[in-house]
C-alpha positions as CSV (number, residue, x, y, z in Angstrom):
1,M,18.2,-5.3,5.9
2,R,19.7,-2.1,6.1
3,G,19.9,1.4,7.0
4,V,19.7,4.2,4.3
5,P,23.9,5.4,3.5
6,Q,24.3,8.5,4.8
7,D,28.0,8.5,4.2
8,V,28.3,9.7,0.6
9,P,30.2,11.5,-2.3
10,R,28.9,15.0,-2.4
11,L,28.7,15.0,-6.1
12,S,28.2,18.2,-8.4
13,L,26.0,17.3,-10.9
14,R,22.6,19.0,-12.3
15,P,19.0,17.5,-12.0
16,L,18.1,14.3,-12.4
17,R,15.7,12.9,-14.4
18,V,13.3,10.9,-12.4
19,A,11.2,8.5,-13.8
20,L,8.7,7.0,-11.5
21,F,6.9,4.5,-12.5
22,V,3.4,3.9,-10.8
23,H,0.5,1.3,-10.6
24,A,-2.4,3.7,-11.5
25,F,-2.0,7.9,-9.5
26,Y,-3.9,11.1,-9.0
27,P,-6.7,11.8,-9.8
28,D,-8.1,9.2,-10.2
29,H,-6.1,6.9,-7.6
30,V,-5.3,8.4,-3.9
31,Y,-4.6,5.9,-1.9
32,G,-1.1,5.4,-0.1
33,T,1.6,3.7,-2.6
34,E,0.1,6.9,-5.0
35,A,0.4,9.5,-1.8
36,Y,4.1,8.3,-2.1
37,T,4.5,9.2,-5.6
38,L,3.5,12.2,-5.9
39,A,5.5,13.5,-2.0
40,L,8.6,12.3,-3.4
41,V,8.6,14.2,-8.0
42,R,7.0,16.4,-5.5
43,Q,10.5,16.5,-2.8
44,F,12.3,15.4,-5.8
45,K,10.9,19.3,-7.7
46,A,12.0,21.2,-5.2
47,L,14.8,19.8,-5.2
48,G,16.1,21.0,-7.8
49,H,15.7,17.6,-10.3
50,V,13.3,16.5,-13.0
51,P,10.1,14.0,-11.9
52,T,7.7,12.9,-14.4
53,V,5.3,10.1,-13.2
54,V,5.0,7.0,-15.0
55,T,1.4,5.1,-14.8
56,A,-1.2,3.2,-16.1
57,R,-5.3,2.9,-16.8
58,A,-6.4,-0.4,-15.6
59,A,-7.9,-3.0,-18.0
60,G,-12.0,-2.7,-17.0
61,E,-11.1,1.2,-16.4
62,P,-13.1,3.6,-19.0
63,E,-10.3,3.4,-22.0
64,Q,-8.8,6.4,-22.7
65,A,-9.3,8.1,-26.3
66,E,-5.2,7.3,-27.3
67,E,-2.3,5.2,-25.8
68,I,0.0,7.3,-23.9
69,V,-1.9,10.0,-22.2
70,R,-0.1,13.4,-21.0
71,Y,-1.6,15.4,-18.4
72,E,0.3,17.2,-14.8
73,V,-0.9,17.4,-11.3
74,E,0.9,20.3,-9.3
75,G,2.6,20.9,-12.5
76,I,4.5,17.4,-13.0
77,P,4.4,16.3,-15.9
78,V,2.5,12.3,-15.8
79,V,2.8,9.2,-19.0
80,R,-0.5,7.4,-18.7
81,I,-0.7,4.8,-20.7
82,D,-3.9,2.4,-21.3
83,R,-3.7,-1.3,-20.1
84,N,-7.0,-1.9,-22.0
85,R,-5.2,-1.5,-25.5
86,T,-3.0,-4.0,-24.2
87,P,-5.3,-6.5,-21.8
88,S,-4.0,-9.8,-19.9
89,H,-4.7,-13.4,-21.2
90,S,-3.4,-15.1,-18.9
91,A,-2.7,-15.8,-14.6
92,R,1.1,-15.2,-15.8
93,E,0.2,-12.5,-18.3
94,D,-1.1,-10.5,-14.7
95,Y,2.5,-10.4,-13.1
96,D,4.2,-11.0,-16.7
97,H,3.6,-9.1,-19.4
98,P,6.0,-9.2,-22.4
99,G,3.6,-7.3,-24.9
100,L,4.0,-4.1,-23.1
101,A,7.5,-4.4,-23.9
102,P,7.6,-2.1,-26.7
103,L,4.9,0.1,-25.4
104,L,7.8,0.9,-22.3
105,E,11.1,1.3,-24.6
106,R,9.5,4.2,-26.3
107,I,8.3,6.1,-23.2
108,L,11.7,5.4,-22.3
109,H,13.3,5.8,-24.5
110,T,11.6,9.2,-24.9
111,L,12.0,10.5,-21.6
112,A,15.6,9.1,-21.7
113,P,16.1,9.1,-17.3
114,D,19.3,8.9,-15.6
115,V,17.1,7.1,-13.0
116,V,14.4,4.8,-13.1
117,H,12.4,4.1,-9.7
118,I,9.7,2.2,-9.3
119,C,7.5,2.7,-7.2
120,H,4.7,-0.7,-8.0
121,L,4.8,-2.6,-10.4
122,A,1.2,-3.8,-11.6
123,N,0.4,-2.7,-14.4
124,F,3.4,-2.4,-15.2
125,T,4.3,-6.5,-14.3
126,A,8.6,-7.8,-14.5
127,V,8.9,-6.7,-18.2
128,L,9.2,-2.6,-16.7
129,P,12.7,-4.3,-14.7
130,H,13.9,-6.4,-17.8
131,V,13.6,-3.3,-19.9
132,T,15.0,-0.8,-17.9
133,A,18.2,-3.3,-17.6
134,R,18.7,-3.4,-21.4
135,L,18.5,-0.2,-21.7
136,G,21.3,0.4,-19.1
137,I,18.8,2.6,-16.8
138,P,19.8,2.0,-13.1
139,T,17.0,1.1,-11.2
140,F,15.8,1.0,-7.9
141,A,12.6,0.1,-6.7
142,T,9.7,0.8,-3.4
143,L,7.6,-2.0,-2.2
144,T,4.6,-1.1,-0.5
145,D,3.2,-3.8,-0.8
146,F,2.9,-7.1,-1.0
147,F,2.6,-7.8,-5.0
148,N,5.2,-9.4,-5.5
149,L,5.1,-12.4,-3.1
150,C,0.8,-12.9,-2.8
151,I,-1.5,-13.1,-5.7
152,T,-3.8,-10.9,-3.6
153,T,-1.4,-8.3,-2.7
154,R,-2.5,-8.1,1.5
155,L,-1.3,-11.6,2.9
156,E,-4.8,-12.5,3.8
157,L,-5.8,-16.3,3.6
158,P,-9.3,-17.7,2.6
159,D,-10.6,-18.1,6.2
160,G,-9.7,-15.0,7.0
161,G,-6.0,-15.6,8.5
162,L,-2.6,-14.1,8.0
163,C,0.0,-16.3,5.6
164,H,4.0,-15.1,5.4
165,G,4.0,-16.0,1.8
166,P,4.9,-18.5,-0.2
167,N,5.1,-21.8,1.0
168,A,8.4,-24.5,-1.1
169,I,5.9,-25.4,-3.2
170,R,3.0,-22.8,-3.3
171,S,0.6,-24.6,-2.6
172,N,-1.0,-22.1,-0.1
173,C,-0.6,-19.6,-3.3
174,L,-2.3,-21.9,-5.5
175,S,-4.7,-22.3,-3.0
176,C,-5.9,-19.0,-2.9
177,G,-5.8,-19.1,-6.7
178,L,-8.5,-21.4,-6.6
179,L,-10.9,-20.0,-3.9
180,A,-10.7,-16.4,-6.4
181,R,-11.4,-18.5,-9.6
182,S,-14.1,-20.0,-8.0
183,A,-16.0,-16.8,-6.8
184,E,-15.1,-15.7,-10.9
185,R,-17.5,-19.0,-11.8
186,P,-20.5,-19.1,-8.9
187,D,-23.1,-20.8,-11.7
188,S,-20.4,-23.6,-11.7
189,A,-20.8,-26.9,-9.8
190,F,-17.3,-27.8,-10.3
191,W,-15.6,-24.5,-8.7
192,R,-17.9,-25.2,-6.3
193,T,-16.7,-27.5,-5.3
194,L,-13.3,-27.1,-5.0
195,A,-14.3,-24.1,-3.2
196,Q,-14.6,-26.3,-0.3
197,P,-11.5,-25.2,2.3
198,A,-10.8,-29.2,2.1
199,V,-11.4,-29.5,-2.2
200,R,-9.4,-27.2,-2.2
201,S,-6.3,-27.4,0.9
202,A,-6.6,-31.6,-1.9
203,A,-6.4,-29.4,-4.6
204,A,-3.6,-26.9,-4.8
205,V,-1.5,-29.4,-3.1
206,T,-1.6,-31.9,-6.4
207,A,-2.1,-28.9,-8.6
208,A,1.6,-28.0,-7.4
209,T,3.3,-31.2,-7.8
210,L,1.7,-31.7,-10.6
211,A,2.3,-28.5,-12.6
212,P,4.6,-28.7,-14.9
213,V,1.7,-32.1,-16.9
214,L,-1.5,-30.5,-16.1
215,P,-3.4,-29.8,-19.4
216,F,-5.1,-26.5,-21.3
217,S,-5.4,-23.9,-19.2
218,L,-5.4,-25.2,-16.2
219,G,-1.9,-26.6,-16.1
220,R,-1.4,-22.7,-17.8
221,D,-2.3,-21.2,-14.9
222,A,-1.1,-23.8,-12.1
223,R,1.9,-22.8,-12.7
224,A,1.5,-19.0,-13.4
225,V,0.6,-19.3,-9.6
226,R,3.7,-21.9,-8.7
227,D,6.0,-19.2,-11.4
228,R,5.1,-15.8,-9.7
229,A,6.8,-15.3,-6.4
230,Q,10.4,-16.8,-9.2
231,V,9.2,-14.7,-11.7
232,L,9.4,-11.2,-9.9
233,R,12.8,-12.3,-8.3
234,V,14.2,-12.9,-11.2
235,A,13.2,-9.3,-12.2
236,F,13.7,-7.4,-9.5
237,A,17.6,-8.6,-8.9
238,H,18.0,-5.6,-12.4
239,C,17.2,-3.2,-9.5
240,R,20.2,-1.7,-8.0
241,A,18.8,-0.9,-4.5
242,A,15.2,-1.4,-2.8
243,F,13.4,1.1,-0.7
244,A,10.8,-0.9,2.4
245,P,8.4,1.4,4.4
246,S,8.7,-0.9,7.6
247,A,11.4,-3.2,9.3
248,F,8.1,-6.0,9.1
249,L,7.8,-5.2,5.0
250,A,12.1,-5.7,5.0
251,E,12.1,-8.6,6.6
252,L,9.3,-10.8,5.5
253,F,11.1,-9.7,1.8
254,D,14.4,-10.4,2.9
255,A,13.3,-13.5,4.9
256,H,12.0,-14.5,0.9
257,G,14.6,-13.0,-1.1
258,A,14.0,-10.0,-2.1
259,G,15.8,-9.3,-4.8
260,P,18.6,-6.8,-5.0
261,P,20.0,-4.9,-1.5
262,L,17.2,-4.5,0.8
263,F,17.0,-0.8,3.3
264,R,15.0,0.2,5.2
265,S,13.0,4.2,4.7
266,P,10.2,5.5,7.0
267,F,8.1,7.0,5.2
268,G,7.7,11.3,6.1
269,V,4.5,13.3,5.4
270,E,3.7,16.6,5.7
271,I,1.0,18.1,8.0
272,D,0.2,20.7,10.8
273,R,2.2,19.2,14.1
274,A,0.9,21.9,16.0
275,P,-0.3,20.5,19.2
276,K,-3.5,19.2,19.5
277,P,-6.1,21.6,20.8
278,A,-7.7,21.4,24.7
279,A,-11.2,18.9,24.6
280,P,-13.4,17.6,26.9
281,A,-12.6,14.1,28.9
282,R,-16.0,13.8,27.6
283,P,-17.0,12.7,25.6
284,V,-14.4,11.1,23.7
285,R,-13.9,11.1,19.7
286,F,-13.0,8.2,18.1
287,G,-12.4,8.3,15.1
288,F,-11.6,6.0,11.6
289,I,-10.0,7.5,8.4
290,G,-9.9,5.0,6.2
291,Q,-11.2,2.9,3.0
292,L,-14.8,1.7,3.7
293,A,-13.5,-2.4,3.2
294,Y,-13.8,-5.5,5.6
295,H,-9.8,-5.5,4.9
296,K,-9.3,-2.7,7.0
297,G,-12.1,-3.0,9.4
298,P,-14.0,-0.3,10.8
299,H,-16.9,-3.1,11.3
300,L,-14.8,-3.6,14.8
301,L,-14.5,-0.7,15.5
302,L,-18.5,-0.4,15.6
303,Q,-19.2,-3.7,17.0
304,A,-17.1,-3.1,20.0
305,L,-19.0,0.4,20.5
306,R,-22.1,-1.8,21.5
307,A,-19.8,-2.1,24.5
308,L,-19.4,1.9,25.2
309,P,-22.0,4.0,27.1
310,R,-23.5,5.6,24.5
311,D,-23.5,8.7,26.3
312,A,-19.6,9.1,26.7
313,F,-18.2,8.5,22.8
314,T,-18.4,9.8,19.8
315,V,-17.3,8.3,16.6
316,D,-16.7,10.2,13.3
317,I,-15.4,7.8,10.3
318,W,-14.0,9.3,6.8
319,G,-14.1,7.5,4.1
320,S,-16.0,6.8,0.5
321,E,-19.2,4.3,0.1
322,S,-18.2,3.8,-3.4
323,L,-16.5,1.2,-3.0
324,S,-17.8,-1.4,-1.4
325,P,-21.3,0.1,-1.4
326,A,-23.0,-3.6,0.0
327,Y,-20.8,-2.7,3.2
328,A,-20.3,0.7,3.2
329,R,-24.8,-0.2,3.8
330,D,-24.4,-3.2,6.2
331,L,-21.5,-0.7,8.7
332,R,-24.4,2.3,8.4
333,G,-26.7,-0.5,10.0
334,V,-24.9,-1.3,12.3
335,A,-24.4,1.9,14.5
336,E,-27.6,2.7,13.1
337,Q,-29.8,-0.7,14.7
338,T,-28.4,-1.3,17.4
339,V,-30.6,-0.7,20.2
340,P,-29.6,2.3,21.5
341,P,-28.7,3.6,18.3
342,L,-24.6,4.2,18.1
343,P,-23.5,7.8,18.0
344,A,-22.1,7.4,14.7
345,R,-21.2,9.4,11.8
346,F,-20.4,9.0,8.1
347,R,-18.6,11.9,6.7
348,G,-16.8,11.3,3.1
349,T,-14.0,11.6,1.1
350,F,-12.5,15.4,1.9
351,P,-9.5,16.3,1.0
352,E,-6.1,16.1,2.1
353,A,-5.2,19.5,3.1
354,E,-8.3,19.1,4.9
355,M,-6.6,15.6,7.0
356,A,-5.0,17.9,10.0
357,G,-8.1,20.2,10.7
358,L,-10.0,17.0,11.4
359,L,-7.3,14.4,13.3
360,A,-7.9,18.1,15.3
361,E,-11.7,16.7,15.8
362,V,-10.4,13.3,16.9
363,D,-9.5,12.3,20.4
364,V,-8.5,9.0,19.0
365,L,-8.2,7.3,15.8
366,V,-9.1,4.1,15.5
367,M,-7.3,1.6,12.9
368,P,-8.3,-2.1,12.9
369,S,-7.7,-3.8,10.0
370,T,-7.8,-7.3,9.6
371,W,-3.9,-7.3,7.2
372,F,-0.6,-6.7,8.1
373,E,-0.9,-2.9,6.8
374,N,2.6,-1.9,5.5
375,A,3.2,1.9,7.7
376,P,0.4,3.8,6.8
377,L,0.2,7.3,6.2
378,T,-2.8,7.6,8.4
379,L,-0.8,6.0,11.1
380,L,1.8,8.3,10.5
381,K,-0.1,11.3,10.8
382,A,-2.5,10.3,12.6
383,L,1.1,10.5,15.5
384,A,2.6,13.7,13.9
385,T,-1.1,15.5,14.8
386,H,0.3,14.0,18.4
387,T,-3.1,12.1,18.1
388,P,-3.0,8.7,19.5
389,V,-3.8,5.8,17.6
390,V,-5.8,2.7,18.6
391,V,-4.1,-0.3,15.9
392,S,-4.8,-3.9,15.2
393,D,-1.5,-5.5,16.5
394,V,0.0,-6.3,13.1
395,P,3.8,-5.8,12.6
396,G,3.4,-2.5,9.8
397,M,1.4,-1.1,12.7
398,T,2.7,-1.9,15.7
399,E,6.3,-0.5,15.1
400,F,5.1,2.0,15.5
401,V,3.7,2.4,18.7
402,E,4.5,1.9,22.1
403,E,1.8,1.4,24.3
404,G,0.7,3.0,26.7
405,V,3.3,6.0,25.2
406,N,1.7,6.8,21.9
407,G,-1.3,4.7,22.2
408,F,-2.8,0.9,22.3
409,S,-2.9,-2.5,20.3
410,F,-5.5,-5.6,20.5
411,P,-5.9,-8.6,18.9
412,R,-6.1,-7.6,15.2
413,G,-10.2,-9.8,14.6
414,D,-10.9,-9.1,18.6
415,A,-13.8,-6.9,18.5
416,E,-14.2,-7.6,22.6
417,A,-10.2,-6.9,23.0
418,L,-10.8,-3.7,21.1
419,A,-14.0,-2.6,23.7
420,L,-11.7,-3.0,26.5
421,V,-8.9,-0.4,24.6
422,L,-11.3,2.2,24.0
423,Q,-12.7,1.6,28.0
424,R,-10.0,2.3,28.7
425,F,-10.2,6.2,27.4
426,V,-14.0,6.1,29.3
427,D,-13.0,5.6,32.2
428,E,-9.4,7.7,32.4
429,P,-10.4,11.1,31.5
430,G,-8.0,13.2,30.2
431,L,-6.1,10.0,29.3
432,A,-6.1,10.7,25.4
433,A,-4.6,13.8,26.7
434,A,-2.2,13.1,28.4
435,L,-1.2,10.6,25.3
436,S,-1.3,13.6,22.9
437,R,1.0,15.2,24.7
438,T,3.5,12.5,24.1
439,T,3.3,12.0,20.7
440,S,4.7,12.8,17.3
441,Y,6.0,11.4,15.0
442,E,9.0,13.7,13.3
443,R,9.7,12.7,9.6
444,T,9.4,14.2,6.6
445,E,8.5,14.0,3.2
446,R,12.1,15.8,2.6
447,D,13.7,13.3,4.6
448,M,12.6,10.4,2.3
449,A,13.1,11.9,-0.9
450,L,17.0,13.2,0.3
451,D,17.1,9.4,1.5
452,L,16.5,8.3,-2.4
453,L,18.5,11.1,-3.9
454,A,21.6,9.4,-1.8
455,M,20.7,5.6,-2.4
456,Y,20.7,6.9,-6.1
457,R,24.9,8.4,-5.2
458,A,25.6,5.0,-2.9
459,F,24.9,3.2,-6.4
460,G,26.5,5.4,-8.3
461,A,23.3,5.9,-10.3
462,V,24.1,9.8,-11.4
463,P,24.4,11.7,-14.8
464,A,27.4,11.1,-16.9
465,D,29.1,14.6,-16.0
466,T,28.7,14.2,-12.8
467,V,31.7,15.1,-10.4
468,P,32.4,14.2,-7.2
469,V,33.9,17.9,-5.1
470,S,36.2,18.4,-2.0
471,A,34.1,18.6,0.9
């Protein structure tokens, strides 16, 4: 892992045509990687370059009228393909789909970009870097999650533990794959048996060892899972360089062999950085912003708050209840059926432009995720608005948190430990306000975009008519 090169030649150049590939995009998908991509194209355009987003509608989502649809977001052109027309027919095609090559080549010939930047490879698969290499287009990537290493992208084990990537024979990956297949076939006695932990573990080792000779679809899928990380590593080796927004992610990919040279470049955020308005010491206003999904841990927050006096705090929870409706109903049940009920408000989703205002209403933002996370933008925006945080002790977040300065951490999944941390804000009036004064995050979206442009220049990805100029 290296820092982004800063000492690069000054160049006189025409605007760069940059095609940014991302698995999903606005307005239908608005999570972290999509927000990162939008921030980049917004800044590239402001700096005088010519960005285009290439994205996809996933198989299973509503079909498009045409295979390729063009539209705009904030005046930036978007090209969206329909994967319903090129669905995956095997586990291998989930990450390596040769049938996409002609379509990708056609799009790239039309756009004629100077640079391709891969923000997420899902929906384009390992084929994309091979296509850009054949066409001679300088290609870069940002690693925003664990897609290249993990079939679930989250590096979570079936028992809820954390995984550190594929083992030597990929048996841990096969174990997760067997569990996923079992979930798809709940009425099958065979797959129910394989889902049992001891059976699944033994079957995974056997499948990893015998993958080359296993018959029919079982052998095909076992080989696909076994080969996944290596296929993606070879594909990414076509990139000239790659970004990682956190030291943890960079070190993890370095340990497994990322493919291209890997540089750490943290996310930047644009948000009102005005000092937090004064607030009464009690009740303490806790907040949660994120997906209402198990891996984000809002259930842990509610469990922890049951140990606190009801008149000492309020909690606001922002997130869509339609993503996992049953889980969201359970959250409401915990809040309403606790005796006495928790002073919780479920406030749904909100436009991104309102985030600074909502964080101004929060004394402490709680992020009790059960997975590694990777420099989540919500965390960075909280810090930028001088909102102290309480986070799970997973490295994708703790590297941004200085204990007792801008927040605290607690052992992942431990609701009792989280309750003790939250109790501190109740017992020490003024603690949240004191932390707010030492909480900040200065890196902007412009900083992030300039990092990428420096990377492009450092690795020679400039138009043919670009010439060096003297200082």
